[in-house]
PDB file of C-alpha atoms in Angstrom:
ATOM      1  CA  UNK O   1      36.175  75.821 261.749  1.00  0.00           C
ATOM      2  CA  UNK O   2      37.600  76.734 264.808  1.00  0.00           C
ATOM      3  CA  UNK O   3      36.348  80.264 264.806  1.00  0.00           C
ATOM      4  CA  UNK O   4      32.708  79.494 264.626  1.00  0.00           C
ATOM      5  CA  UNK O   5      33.175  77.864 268.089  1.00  0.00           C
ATOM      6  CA  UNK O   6      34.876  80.821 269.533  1.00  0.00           C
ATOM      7  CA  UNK O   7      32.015  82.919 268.247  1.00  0.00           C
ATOM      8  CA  UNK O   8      29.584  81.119 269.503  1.00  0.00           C
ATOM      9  CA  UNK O   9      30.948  81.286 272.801  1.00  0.00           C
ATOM     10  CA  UNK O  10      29.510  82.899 275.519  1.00  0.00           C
ATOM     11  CA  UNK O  11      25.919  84.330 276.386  1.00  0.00           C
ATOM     12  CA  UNK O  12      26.087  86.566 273.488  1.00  0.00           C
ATOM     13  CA  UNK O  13      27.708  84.153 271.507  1.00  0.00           C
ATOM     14  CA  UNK O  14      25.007  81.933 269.206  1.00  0.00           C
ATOM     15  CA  UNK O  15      22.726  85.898 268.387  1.00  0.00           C
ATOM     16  CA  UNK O  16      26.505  86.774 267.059  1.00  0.00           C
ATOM     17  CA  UNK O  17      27.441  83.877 265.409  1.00  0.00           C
ATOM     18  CA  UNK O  18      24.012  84.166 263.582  1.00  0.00           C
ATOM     19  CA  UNK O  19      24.858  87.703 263.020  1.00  0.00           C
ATOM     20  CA  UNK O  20      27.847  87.073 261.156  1.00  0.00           C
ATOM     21  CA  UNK O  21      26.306  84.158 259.495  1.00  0.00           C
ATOM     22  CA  UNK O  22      23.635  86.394 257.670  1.00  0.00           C
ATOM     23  CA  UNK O  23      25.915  89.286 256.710  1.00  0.00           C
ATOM     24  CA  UNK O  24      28.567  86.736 254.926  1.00  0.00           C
ATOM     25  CA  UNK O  25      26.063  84.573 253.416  1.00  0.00           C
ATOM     26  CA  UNK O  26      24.664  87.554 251.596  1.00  0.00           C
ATOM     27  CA  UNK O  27      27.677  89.460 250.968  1.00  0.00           C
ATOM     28  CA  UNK O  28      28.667  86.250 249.284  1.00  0.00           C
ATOM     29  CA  UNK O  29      25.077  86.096 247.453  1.00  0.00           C
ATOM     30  CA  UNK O  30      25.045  89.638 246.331  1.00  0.00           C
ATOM     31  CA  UNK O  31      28.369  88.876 244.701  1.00  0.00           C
ATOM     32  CA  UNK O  32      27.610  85.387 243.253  1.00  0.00           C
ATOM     33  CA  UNK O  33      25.145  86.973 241.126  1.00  0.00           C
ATOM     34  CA  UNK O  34      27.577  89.008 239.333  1.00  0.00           C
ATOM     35  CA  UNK O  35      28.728  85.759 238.275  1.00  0.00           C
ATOM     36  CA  UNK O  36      25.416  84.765 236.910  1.00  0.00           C
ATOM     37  CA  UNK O  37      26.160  85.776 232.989  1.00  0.00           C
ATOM     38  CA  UNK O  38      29.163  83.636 232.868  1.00  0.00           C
ATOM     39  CA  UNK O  39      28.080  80.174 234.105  1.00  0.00           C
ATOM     40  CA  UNK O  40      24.283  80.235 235.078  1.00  0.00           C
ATOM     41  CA  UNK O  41      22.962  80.117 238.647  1.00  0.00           C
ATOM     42  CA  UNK O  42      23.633  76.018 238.293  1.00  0.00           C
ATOM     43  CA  UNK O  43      27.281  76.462 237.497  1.00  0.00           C
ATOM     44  CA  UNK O  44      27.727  79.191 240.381  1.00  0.00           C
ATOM     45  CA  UNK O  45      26.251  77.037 242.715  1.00  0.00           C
ATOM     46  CA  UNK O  46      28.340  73.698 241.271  1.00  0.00           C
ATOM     47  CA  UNK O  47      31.320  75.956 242.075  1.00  0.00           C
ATOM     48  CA  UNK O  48      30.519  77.572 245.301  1.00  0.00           C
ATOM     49  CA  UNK O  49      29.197  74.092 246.974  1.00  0.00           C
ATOM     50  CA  UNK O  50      32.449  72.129 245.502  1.00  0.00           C
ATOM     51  CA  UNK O  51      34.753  74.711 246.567  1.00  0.00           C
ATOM     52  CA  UNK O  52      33.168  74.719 250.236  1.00  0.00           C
ATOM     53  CA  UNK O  53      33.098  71.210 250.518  1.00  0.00           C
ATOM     54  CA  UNK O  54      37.129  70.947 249.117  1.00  0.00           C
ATOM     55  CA  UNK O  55      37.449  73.636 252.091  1.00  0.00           C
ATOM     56  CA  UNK O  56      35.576  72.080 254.813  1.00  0.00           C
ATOM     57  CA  UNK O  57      37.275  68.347 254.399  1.00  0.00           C
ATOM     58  CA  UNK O  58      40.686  69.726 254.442  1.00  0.00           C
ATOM     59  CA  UNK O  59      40.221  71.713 257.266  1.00  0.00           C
ATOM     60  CA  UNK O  60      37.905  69.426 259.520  1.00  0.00           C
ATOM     61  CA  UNK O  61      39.030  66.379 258.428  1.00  0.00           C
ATOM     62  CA  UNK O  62      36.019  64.380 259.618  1.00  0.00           C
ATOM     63  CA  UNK O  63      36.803  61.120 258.342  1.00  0.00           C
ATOM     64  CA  UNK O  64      38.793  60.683 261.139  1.00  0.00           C
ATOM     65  CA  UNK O  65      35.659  60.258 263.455  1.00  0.00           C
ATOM     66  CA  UNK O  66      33.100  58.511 260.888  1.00  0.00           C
ATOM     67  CA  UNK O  67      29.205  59.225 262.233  1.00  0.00           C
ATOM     68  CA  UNK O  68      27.043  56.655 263.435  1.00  0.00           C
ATOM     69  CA  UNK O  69      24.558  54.997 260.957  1.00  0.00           C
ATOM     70  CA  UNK O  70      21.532  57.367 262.850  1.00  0.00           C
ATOM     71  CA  UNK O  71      23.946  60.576 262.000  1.00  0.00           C
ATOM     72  CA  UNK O  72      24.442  59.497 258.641  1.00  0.00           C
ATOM     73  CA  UNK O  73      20.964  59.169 257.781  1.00  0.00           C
ATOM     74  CA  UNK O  74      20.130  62.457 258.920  1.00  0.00           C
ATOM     75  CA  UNK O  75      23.810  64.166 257.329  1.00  0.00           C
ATOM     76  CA  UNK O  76      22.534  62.913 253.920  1.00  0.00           C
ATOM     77  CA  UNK O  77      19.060  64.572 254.397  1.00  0.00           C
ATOM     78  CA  UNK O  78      20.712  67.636 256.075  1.00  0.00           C
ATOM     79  CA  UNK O  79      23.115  67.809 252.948  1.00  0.00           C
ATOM     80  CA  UNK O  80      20.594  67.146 250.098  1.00  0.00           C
ATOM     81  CA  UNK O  81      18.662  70.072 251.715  1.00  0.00           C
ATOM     82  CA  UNK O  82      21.688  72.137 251.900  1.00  0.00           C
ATOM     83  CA  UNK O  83      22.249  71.418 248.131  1.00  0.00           C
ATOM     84  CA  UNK O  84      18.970  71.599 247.043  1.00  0.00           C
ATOM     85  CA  UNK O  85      18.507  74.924 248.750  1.00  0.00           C
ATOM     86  CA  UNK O  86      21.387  76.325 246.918  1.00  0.00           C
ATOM     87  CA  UNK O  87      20.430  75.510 243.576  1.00  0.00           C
ATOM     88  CA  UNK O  88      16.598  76.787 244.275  1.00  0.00           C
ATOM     89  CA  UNK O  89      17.582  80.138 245.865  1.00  0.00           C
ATOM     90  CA  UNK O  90      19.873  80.703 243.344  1.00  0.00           C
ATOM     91  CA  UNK O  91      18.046  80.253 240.453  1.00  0.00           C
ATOM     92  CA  UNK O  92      15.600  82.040 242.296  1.00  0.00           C
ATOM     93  CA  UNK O  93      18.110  85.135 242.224  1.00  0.00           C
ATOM     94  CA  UNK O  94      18.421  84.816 238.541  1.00  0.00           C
ATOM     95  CA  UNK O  95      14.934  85.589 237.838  1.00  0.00           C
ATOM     96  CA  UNK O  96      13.783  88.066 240.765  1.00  0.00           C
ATOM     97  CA  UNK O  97      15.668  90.543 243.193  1.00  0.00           C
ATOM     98  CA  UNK O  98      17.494  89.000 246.366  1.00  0.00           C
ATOM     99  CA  UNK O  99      15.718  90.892 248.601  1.00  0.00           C
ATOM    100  CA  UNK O 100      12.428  89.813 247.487  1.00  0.00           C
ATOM    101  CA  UNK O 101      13.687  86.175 246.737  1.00  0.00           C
ATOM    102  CA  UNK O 102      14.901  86.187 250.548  1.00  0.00           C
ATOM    103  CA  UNK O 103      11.982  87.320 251.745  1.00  0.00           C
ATOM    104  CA  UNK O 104       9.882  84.575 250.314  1.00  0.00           C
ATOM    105  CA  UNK O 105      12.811  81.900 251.205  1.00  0.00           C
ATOM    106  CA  UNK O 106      12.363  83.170 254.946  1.00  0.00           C
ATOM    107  CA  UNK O 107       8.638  81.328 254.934  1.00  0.00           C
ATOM    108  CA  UNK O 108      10.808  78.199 255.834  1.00  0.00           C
ATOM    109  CA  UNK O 109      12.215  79.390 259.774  1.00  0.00           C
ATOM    110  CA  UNK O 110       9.048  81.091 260.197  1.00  0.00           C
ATOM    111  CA  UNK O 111       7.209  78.041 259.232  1.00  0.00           C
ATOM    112  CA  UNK O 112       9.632  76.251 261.999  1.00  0.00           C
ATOM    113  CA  UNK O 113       9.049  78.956 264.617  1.00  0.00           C
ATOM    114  CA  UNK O 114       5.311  79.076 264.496  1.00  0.00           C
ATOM    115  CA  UNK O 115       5.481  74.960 264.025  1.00  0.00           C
ATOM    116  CA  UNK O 116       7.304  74.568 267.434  1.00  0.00           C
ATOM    117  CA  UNK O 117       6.526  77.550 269.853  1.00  0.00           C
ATOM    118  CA  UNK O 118       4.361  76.835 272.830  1.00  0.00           C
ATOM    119  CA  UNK O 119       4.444  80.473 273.759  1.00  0.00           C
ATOM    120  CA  UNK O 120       2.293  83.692 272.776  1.00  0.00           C
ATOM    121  CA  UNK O 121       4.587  85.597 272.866  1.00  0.00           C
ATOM    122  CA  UNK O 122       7.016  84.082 270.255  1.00  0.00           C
ATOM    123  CA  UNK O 123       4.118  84.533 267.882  1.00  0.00           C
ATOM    124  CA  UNK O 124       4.083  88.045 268.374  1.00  0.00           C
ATOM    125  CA  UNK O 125       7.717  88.395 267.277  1.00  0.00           C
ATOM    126  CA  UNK O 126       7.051  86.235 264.234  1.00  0.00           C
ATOM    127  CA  UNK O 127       4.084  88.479 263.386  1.00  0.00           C
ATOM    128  CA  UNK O 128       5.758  91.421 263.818  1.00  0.00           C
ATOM    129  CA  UNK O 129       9.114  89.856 261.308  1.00  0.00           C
ATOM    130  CA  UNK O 130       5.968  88.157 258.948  1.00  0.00           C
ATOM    131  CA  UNK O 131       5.200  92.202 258.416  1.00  0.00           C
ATOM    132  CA  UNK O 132       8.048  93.403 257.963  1.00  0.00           C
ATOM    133  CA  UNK O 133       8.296  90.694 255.453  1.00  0.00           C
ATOM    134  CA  UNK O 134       5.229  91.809 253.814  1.00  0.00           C
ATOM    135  CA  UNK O 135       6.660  95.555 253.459  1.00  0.00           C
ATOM    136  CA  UNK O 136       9.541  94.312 251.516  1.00  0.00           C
ATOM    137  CA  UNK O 137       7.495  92.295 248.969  1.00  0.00           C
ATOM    138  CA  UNK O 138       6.478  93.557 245.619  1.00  0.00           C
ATOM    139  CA  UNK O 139       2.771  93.888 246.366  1.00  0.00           C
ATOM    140  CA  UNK O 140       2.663  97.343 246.239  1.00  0.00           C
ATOM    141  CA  UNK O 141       1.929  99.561 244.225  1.00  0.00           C
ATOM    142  CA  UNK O 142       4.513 100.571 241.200  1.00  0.00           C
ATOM    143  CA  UNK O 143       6.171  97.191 242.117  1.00  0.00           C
ATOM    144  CA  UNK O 144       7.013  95.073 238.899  1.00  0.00           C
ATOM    145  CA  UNK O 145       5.497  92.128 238.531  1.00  0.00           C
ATOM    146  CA  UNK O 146       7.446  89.035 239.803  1.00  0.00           C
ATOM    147  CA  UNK O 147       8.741  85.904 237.663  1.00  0.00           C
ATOM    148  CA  UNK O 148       6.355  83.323 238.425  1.00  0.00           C
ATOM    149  CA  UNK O 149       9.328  80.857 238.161  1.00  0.00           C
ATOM    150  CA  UNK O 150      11.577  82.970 239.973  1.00  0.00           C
ATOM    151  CA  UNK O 151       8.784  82.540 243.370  1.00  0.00           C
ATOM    152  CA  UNK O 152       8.386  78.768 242.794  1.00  0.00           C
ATOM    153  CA  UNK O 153      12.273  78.541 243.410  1.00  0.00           C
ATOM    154  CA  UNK O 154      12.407  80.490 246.646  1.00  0.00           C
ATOM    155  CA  UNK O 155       9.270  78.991 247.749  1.00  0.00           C
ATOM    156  CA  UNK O 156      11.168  75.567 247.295  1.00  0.00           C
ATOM    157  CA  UNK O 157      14.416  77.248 248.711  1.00  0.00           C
ATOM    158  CA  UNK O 158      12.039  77.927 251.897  1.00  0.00           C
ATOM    159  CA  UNK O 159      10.923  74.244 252.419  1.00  0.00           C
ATOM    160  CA  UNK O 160      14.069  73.618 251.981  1.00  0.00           C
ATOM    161  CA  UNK O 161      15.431  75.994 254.274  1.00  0.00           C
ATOM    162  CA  UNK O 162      13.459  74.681 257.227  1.00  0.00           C
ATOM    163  CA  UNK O 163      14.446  71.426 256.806  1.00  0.00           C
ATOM    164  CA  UNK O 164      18.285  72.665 256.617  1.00  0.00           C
ATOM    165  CA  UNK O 165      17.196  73.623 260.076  1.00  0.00           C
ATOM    166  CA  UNK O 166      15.472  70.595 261.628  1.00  0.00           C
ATOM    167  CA  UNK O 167      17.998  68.014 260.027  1.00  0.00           C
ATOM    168  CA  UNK O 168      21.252  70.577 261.279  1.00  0.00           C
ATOM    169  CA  UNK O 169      19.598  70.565 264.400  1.00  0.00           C
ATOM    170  CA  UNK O 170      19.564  66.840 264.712  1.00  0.00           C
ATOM    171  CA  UNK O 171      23.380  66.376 263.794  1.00  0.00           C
ATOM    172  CA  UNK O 172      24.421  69.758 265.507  1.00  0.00           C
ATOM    173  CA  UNK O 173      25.836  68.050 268.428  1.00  0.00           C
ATOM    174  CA  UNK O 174      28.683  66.061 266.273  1.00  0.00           C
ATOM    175  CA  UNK O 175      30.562  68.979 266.900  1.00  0.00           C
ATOM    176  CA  UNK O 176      34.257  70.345 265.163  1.00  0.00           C
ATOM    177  CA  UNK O 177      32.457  71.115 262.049  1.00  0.00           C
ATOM    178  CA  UNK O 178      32.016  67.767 261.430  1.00  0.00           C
ATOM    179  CA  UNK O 179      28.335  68.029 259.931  1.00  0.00           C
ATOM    180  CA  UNK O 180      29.162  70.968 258.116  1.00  0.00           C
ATOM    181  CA  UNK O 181      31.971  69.013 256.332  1.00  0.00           C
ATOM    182  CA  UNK O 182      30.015  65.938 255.416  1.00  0.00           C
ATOM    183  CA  UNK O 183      26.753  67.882 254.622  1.00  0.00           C
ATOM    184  CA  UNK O 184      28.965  70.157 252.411  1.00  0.00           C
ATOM    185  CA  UNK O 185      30.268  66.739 250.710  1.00  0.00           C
ATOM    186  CA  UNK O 186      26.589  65.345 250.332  1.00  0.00           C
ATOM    187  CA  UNK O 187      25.441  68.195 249.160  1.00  0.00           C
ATOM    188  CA  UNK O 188      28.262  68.822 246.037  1.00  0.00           C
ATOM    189  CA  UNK O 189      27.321  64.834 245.102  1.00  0.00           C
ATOM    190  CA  UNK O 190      24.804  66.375 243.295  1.00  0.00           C
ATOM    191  CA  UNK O 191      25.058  70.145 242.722  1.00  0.00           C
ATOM    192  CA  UNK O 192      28.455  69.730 240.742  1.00  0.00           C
ATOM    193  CA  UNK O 193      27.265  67.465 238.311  1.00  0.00           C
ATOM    194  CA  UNK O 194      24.728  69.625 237.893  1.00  0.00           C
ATOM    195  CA  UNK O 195      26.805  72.056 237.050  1.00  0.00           C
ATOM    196  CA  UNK O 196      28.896  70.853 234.837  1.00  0.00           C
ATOM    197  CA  UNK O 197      25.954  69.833 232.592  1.00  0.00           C
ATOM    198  CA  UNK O 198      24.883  72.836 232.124  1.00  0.00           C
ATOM    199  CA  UNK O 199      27.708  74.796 232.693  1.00  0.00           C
ATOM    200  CA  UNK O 200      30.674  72.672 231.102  1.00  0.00           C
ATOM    201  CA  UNK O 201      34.299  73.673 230.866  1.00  0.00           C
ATOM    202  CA  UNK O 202      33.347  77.471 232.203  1.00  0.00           C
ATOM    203  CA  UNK O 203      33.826  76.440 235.220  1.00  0.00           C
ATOM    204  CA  UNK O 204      37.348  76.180 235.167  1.00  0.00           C
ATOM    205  CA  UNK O 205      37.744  79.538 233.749  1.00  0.00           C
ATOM    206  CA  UNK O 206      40.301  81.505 236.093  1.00  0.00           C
ATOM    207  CA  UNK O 207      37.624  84.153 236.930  1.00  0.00           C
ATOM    208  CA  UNK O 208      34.728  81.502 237.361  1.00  0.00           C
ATOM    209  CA  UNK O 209      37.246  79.900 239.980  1.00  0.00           C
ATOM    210  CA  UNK O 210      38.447  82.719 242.020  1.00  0.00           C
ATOM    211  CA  UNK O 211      35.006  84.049 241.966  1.00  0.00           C
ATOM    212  CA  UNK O 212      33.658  80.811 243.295  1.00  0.00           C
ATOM    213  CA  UNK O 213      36.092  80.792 245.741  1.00  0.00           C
ATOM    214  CA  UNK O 214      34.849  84.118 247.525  1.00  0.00           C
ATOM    215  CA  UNK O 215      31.560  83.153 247.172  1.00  0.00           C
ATOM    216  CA  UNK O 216      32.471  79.477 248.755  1.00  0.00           C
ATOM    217  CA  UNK O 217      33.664  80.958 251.878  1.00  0.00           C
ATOM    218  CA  UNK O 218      31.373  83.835 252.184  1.00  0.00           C
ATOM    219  CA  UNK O 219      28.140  81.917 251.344  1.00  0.00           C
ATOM    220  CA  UNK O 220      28.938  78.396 252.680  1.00  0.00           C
ATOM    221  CA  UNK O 221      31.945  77.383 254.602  1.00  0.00           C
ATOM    222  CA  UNK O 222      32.178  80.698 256.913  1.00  0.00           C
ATOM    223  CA  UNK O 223      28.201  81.006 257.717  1.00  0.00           C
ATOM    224  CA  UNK O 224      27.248  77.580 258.038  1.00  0.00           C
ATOM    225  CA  UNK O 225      30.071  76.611 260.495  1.00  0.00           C
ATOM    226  CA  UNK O 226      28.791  79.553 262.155  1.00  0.00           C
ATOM    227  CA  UNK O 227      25.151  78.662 261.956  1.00  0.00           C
ATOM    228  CA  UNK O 228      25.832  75.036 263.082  1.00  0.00           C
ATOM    229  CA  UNK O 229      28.003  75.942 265.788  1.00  0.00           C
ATOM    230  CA  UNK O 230      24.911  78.682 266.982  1.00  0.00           C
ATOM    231  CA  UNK O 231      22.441  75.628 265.990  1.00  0.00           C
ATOM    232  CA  UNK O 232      24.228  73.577 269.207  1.00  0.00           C
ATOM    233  CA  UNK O 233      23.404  76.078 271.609  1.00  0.00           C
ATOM    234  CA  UNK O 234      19.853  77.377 270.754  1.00  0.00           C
ATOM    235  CA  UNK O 235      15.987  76.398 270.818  1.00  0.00           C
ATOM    236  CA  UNK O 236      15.145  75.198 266.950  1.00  0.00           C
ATOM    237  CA  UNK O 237      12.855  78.050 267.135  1.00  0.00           C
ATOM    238  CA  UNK O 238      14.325  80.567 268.447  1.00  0.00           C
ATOM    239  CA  UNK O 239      17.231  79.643 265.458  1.00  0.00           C
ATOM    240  CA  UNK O 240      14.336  80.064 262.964  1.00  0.00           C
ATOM    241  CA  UNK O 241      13.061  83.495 264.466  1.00  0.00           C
ATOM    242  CA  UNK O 242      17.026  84.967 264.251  1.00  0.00           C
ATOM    243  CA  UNK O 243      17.246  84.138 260.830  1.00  0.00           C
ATOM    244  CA  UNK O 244      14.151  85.970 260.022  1.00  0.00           C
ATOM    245  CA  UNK O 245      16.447  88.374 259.356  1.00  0.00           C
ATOM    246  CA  UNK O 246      17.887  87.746 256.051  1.00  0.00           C
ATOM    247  CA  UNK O 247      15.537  89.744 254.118  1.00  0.00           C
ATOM    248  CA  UNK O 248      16.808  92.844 255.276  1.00  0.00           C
ATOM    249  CA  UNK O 249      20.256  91.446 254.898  1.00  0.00           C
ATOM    250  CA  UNK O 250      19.879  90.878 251.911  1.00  0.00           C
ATOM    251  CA  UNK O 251      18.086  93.951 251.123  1.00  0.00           C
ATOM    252  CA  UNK O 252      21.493  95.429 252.638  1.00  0.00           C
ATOM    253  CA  UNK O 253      23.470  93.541 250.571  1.00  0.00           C
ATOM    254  CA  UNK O 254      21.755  94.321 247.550  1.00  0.00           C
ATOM    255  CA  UNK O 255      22.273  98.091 248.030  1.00  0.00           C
ATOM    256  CA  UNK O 256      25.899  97.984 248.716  1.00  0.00           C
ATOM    257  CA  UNK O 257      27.143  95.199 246.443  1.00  0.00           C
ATOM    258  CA  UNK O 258      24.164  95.547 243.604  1.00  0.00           C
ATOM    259  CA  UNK O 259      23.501  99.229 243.992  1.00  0.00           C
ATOM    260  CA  UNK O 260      19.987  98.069 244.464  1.00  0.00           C
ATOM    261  CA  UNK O 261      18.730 101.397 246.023  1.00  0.00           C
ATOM    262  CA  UNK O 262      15.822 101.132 249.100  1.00  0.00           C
ATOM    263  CA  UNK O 263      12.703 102.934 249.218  1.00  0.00           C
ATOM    264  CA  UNK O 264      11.381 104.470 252.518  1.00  0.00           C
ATOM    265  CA  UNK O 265       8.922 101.736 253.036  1.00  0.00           C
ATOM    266  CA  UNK O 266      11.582  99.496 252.369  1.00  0.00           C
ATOM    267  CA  UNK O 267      13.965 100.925 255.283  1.00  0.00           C
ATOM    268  CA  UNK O 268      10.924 100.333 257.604  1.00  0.00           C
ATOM    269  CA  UNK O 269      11.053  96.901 256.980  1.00  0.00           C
ATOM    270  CA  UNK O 270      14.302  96.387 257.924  1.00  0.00           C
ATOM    271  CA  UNK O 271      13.671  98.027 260.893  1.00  0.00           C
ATOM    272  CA  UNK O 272      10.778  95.782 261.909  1.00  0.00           C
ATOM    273  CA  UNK O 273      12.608  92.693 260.914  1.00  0.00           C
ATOM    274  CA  UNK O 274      15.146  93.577 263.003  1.00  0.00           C
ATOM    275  CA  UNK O 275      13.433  94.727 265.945  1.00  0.00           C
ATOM    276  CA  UNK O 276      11.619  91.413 265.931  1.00  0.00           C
ATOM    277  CA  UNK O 277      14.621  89.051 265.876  1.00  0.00           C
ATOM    278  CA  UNK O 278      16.295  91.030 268.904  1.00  0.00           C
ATOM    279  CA  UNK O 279      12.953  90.934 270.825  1.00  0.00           C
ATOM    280  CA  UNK O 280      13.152  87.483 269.899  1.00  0.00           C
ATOM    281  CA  UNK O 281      16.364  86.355 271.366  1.00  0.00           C
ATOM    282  CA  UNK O 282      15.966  89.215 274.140  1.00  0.00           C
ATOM    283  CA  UNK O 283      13.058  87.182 275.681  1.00  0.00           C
ATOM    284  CA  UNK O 284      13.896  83.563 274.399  1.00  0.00           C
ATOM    285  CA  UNK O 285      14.259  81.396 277.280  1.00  0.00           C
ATOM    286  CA  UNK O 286      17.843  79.876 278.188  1.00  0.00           C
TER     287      UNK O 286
END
């Protein structure tokens, strides 16, 4: 996508680019889940990766510049952990709220930050993000209890996650949304049959499609051309420590789409999440 590059432009550019990335991919979530009841989390997924992948060959075309056998090793392990990190996430939104499934599936970039930093002072951003994390988690008191299933999903959504990030890294430099397109086409190999075995013939329901279609550019196409084209540009960690932020994102997203209304304590943790991803990219080095 030719836009991701233009947003990504500039010294601002790649903090932007991840901006918009977060915002869409969870507008996109908070919505997907609304389609939930009709198809399962499987089906949505089946739907939304398909549909991105349909989007991303037709408009990239990459075929017309195949990868070397090194870049296709790593776009099939970039795209199985794009895939696999859609299913987990969402059936982990099935069975717990996206905020709290977010912040759990953000233990993956913080895992890659504190993994590859070499400075003190990046680990003081992550702790300050890892407690703003903590103040959005259900570990509180009055705070239902959570799904056990519902945390192993996002806690394989997060491994997952941080692999999406060291494989995307690898294959960012291909360029013209070229690994976007052929992770997006790795990735449906295996999430659409998926799908349709659980899901079946729903999926072609009119709704079920048009649905899927908002959620395929929202949640994949739009924010992971924007993320790879962000990806070319920036540290690995400093990557992981800017999308620390999609708890409170999500939180976000959850109160405007959802109606998923935010306690006080909650608000303060968006406000330390956020205050330690633009510390974070404030002091990264070039």
């Amino acid at each position: 996508m030719k836009a991701a590059g233009l947003v990504a432009q500039g010294p601002l550019g790649p903090g932007l680019a991840i901006l918009a990335s977060m915002v869409s991919v969870n507008a996109g979530a908070a919505w997907a889940k609304g389609l939930f009841p009709l198809v399962g989390s499987e089906g949505v997924t089946a739907v939304r990766v398909g549909l991105a992948a349909v989007l991303m060959l037709a408009i990239v075309r990459p075929w017309r510049s195949l990868p070397t056998r090194r870049d296709a090793i790593n776009l099939a392990i970039y795209g199985l952990m794009l895939g696999c990190m859609n299913l987990l996430i969402y059936g982990a939104f099935a069975r717990i709220p996206i905020g709290v499934a977010v912040a759990i599936e953000v233990v993956g970039p913080l895992a890659v930050v504190v993994l590859s930093s070499r400075r003190a002072r990046d680990f003081a951003w992550v702790l300050l993000a890892a407690f703003g994390l903590w103040l959005l988690a259900p570990v509180h008191a009055g705070v239902p209890p959570l799904d056990p299933a519902g945390v192993a999903y996002a806690l394989g959504a997060a491994f997952c996650w941080a692999m999406y990030i060291v494989f995307g890294k690898r294959v960012s430099s291909l360029g013209g949304g070229q690994a976007v397109a052929w992770g997006m086409l790795a990735a449906s190999l295996f999430t659409v049959p998926i799908g349709v075995a659980t899901a079946g013939s729903g999926l072609l329901a009119p709704s079920v499609l048009a649905g899927g279609l908002a959620v395929a550019v929202l949640s994949s196409a739009l924010p992971y051309s924007l993320e790879m084209a962000a990806l070319a540009r920036l540290p690995q960690r400093v990557f992981g420590i800017l999308v620390s932020a999609g708890p409170a994102f999500a939180a976000l997203a959850g109160y405007l789409v959802l109606g998923e209304r935010l306690t006080g304590q909650q608000w303060l943790a968006i406000v330390l999440v956020v205050l330690a991803c633009g510390g974070a990219a404030a002091t990264a080095k070039r």
